[in-house]
Amino acid sequence: MGKNFFGERFRLRKENVKNRILLAVLALLMCLQAGCGNGQESREDFSAYMNQIFRAEVTASTLNMHYNLAHPENYGIEDYKVTYGKISAGEGTETSAILENWKENLKKFKKKDLTVAQQMTYDIIMDFIEKETPAGKFHLHEEILRPSTGFQSQLPVLLAEYTFYDARDIEDYLKLLSETPELFEQIMEVEKKKAELGLFMADFAVDDIVSQCSNFVEHPESNYLLSTFDDRVDQAEFLTPEQAEQYKVSNRQIVTGDLIPAYQRLAEELSALKGFGKNSGGLCGLPGGKDYYEYLVQDTTGSDLSAEEMQQQVKAQRKQDLESLAKIAKEHPDIRQKCGNYQLPTEEPELILEDLQEKMKKDFPSPPSVSFSVKEVHPSLEEYTAPAFYLTPPIDDISRNCIYINKSKGDAKMELYTTLAHEGFPGHLYQNVMERSCGLEPIRSLFGSSGYAEGWATYVEMQSFYYADVDQEVAAFLQKNQSALLSLYASADLGIHHDGWTLRDTIDFFASYQITDKRVIQEIYQLIVEEPAHYLKYYVGYLEFLNLRQYAVEKYGEDYSDYQFHSALMKMGAAPFAVLKKYLPEFYEGCGL
């Protein structure tokens, strides 16, 4: 678990959209003044409008823009301010009004005149508006600093992987580095406001983040952002040796003089707020926290189910998996011994990814040819980094892909095999290159769903157990066991944040499934408190894909095939699950292109 965010492409998506909507509205008004035409003209106007939104939103954060676009100039983006974006504790009272204005202007397009793909984009953005309009009141419930998926946790890896396509990219990178102290000051202003209002994090969360920051700054002169930068400028053929050396000097000055002190100050100021976090349990213990969690689970998962409905589905799937495990154990009394003694042909990540590409051919359409590399997480980030993650490439350069493996997490045998399926083929890497190769409009890259991305990766991870070279009963037993285990985390997430489970309640819950190590359960409890809805994007997303597949099976009967179902999903791209279900027949039957 913990594979979040890098599989999605890093972005402060909602805040950027909210901050940039006004520019897009103005662009639309210019279109509407002339009057949107019918047929081809409407489709062209809609595309132009979507591209206006895309340009306005993507330039709100240079970091986001760079991870979305390798060549922004090809999208009409020449002049932009180098910035992380603004983070504020302000109310943002105009957001709802802007969203409503956006909604009314969108309605002036006649959906029937748009292509099916454009109609789907229209519905995705409308869904976003409907869900975000009432969510403004929760802006201080959101937490940007989290031990595993917070901004301060992701930033070092994103900087280390920041590709230099030309000299301007290097200049942008160095400017971003130098602006980190100001950004962290803005973050701390928000944290102080949260502390004042009783919305600040628990002390153990502060300790985890402070420890993480301390690990990152422990050896300033050998920080890996120095060596990774040097390697990239040495490989930049557009630089002379003299230019490369000058950039290296600038980077060293900024990393040691600005970035590392910024992390140190962040840790110090967070430590000073210890004790202000009055709630060490779930979100429902905060003022307005239960309502926020209801919003958060839908926003995170892309599902329209309520928290109670999610819990019911999670329990039902766990019951089914446990019954399957009992049946396998009855039919194969030696199954536990087999599951402990099996061997796979290789544990080399590259060879496993090649094997997965071959095995998946019968169930999934072939992806375009792309390169990929597998790297190890730097030791200073191991403790707080996921077992593995995939860095999504820019939408205009899907040729290069990178998967990180955290060796400290000890993935081996089947766990490594299925983790690489989750991150690579047919998981995140496959999903991203397939979507981009299907010609989705650029705007779609900004309105993806965490539940779709991680739900898909979990869905195919479960499938990959059956691709491994083991006996089928071993594959089935390990897969059902994994699904049941993940369901426990999902139930605990819902129990802690929605129903107010205490640590004692959580210990009792896991004990009822013969998991009794109290130290481990306390770690799980604290992680779930720190990362609300984190496990739901994986498991509820997975269940939603199972629901969608069942819908297709029932609708198409003998004409159903996994291959065609997966093909339709890749053509549709990431979207809330209700939208996917609505448009699935169009794409399954080949009418949605």
Coordinates of C-alpha atoms in Angstrom, one line a residue, residues 485 488-489 492 496 503 506 510 515 517-530 535:
L485 CA -6.4 -7.9 4.0
L488 CA -9.6 -4.7 6.6
Y489 CA -7.6 -1.4 6.1
A492 CA -10.7 0.6 9.5
I496 CA -11.9 5.5 12.4
L503 CA -7.4 2.6 19.1
T506 CA -9.4 -0.9 16.0
F510 CA -8.3 -6.6 13.8
I515 CA -4.4 -10.0 13.8
D517 CA 0.0 -7.5 17.3
K518 CA -0.9 -4.4 19.2
R519 CA 2.2 -2.4 18.1
V520 CA 1.5 -3.1 14.4
I521 CA -2.2 -2.2 14.8
Q522 CA -1.2 1.1 16.6
E523 CA 1.0 1.9 13.6
I524 CA -1.9 1.1 11.2
Y525 CA -4.3 3.3 13.3
Q526 CA -1.9 6.2 13.3
L527 CA -1.3 6.0 9.6
I528 CA -5.0 5.9 8.9
V529 CA -5.5 9.0 11.1
E530 CA -2.7 10.8 9.3
Y535 CA -6.8 3.1 1.6

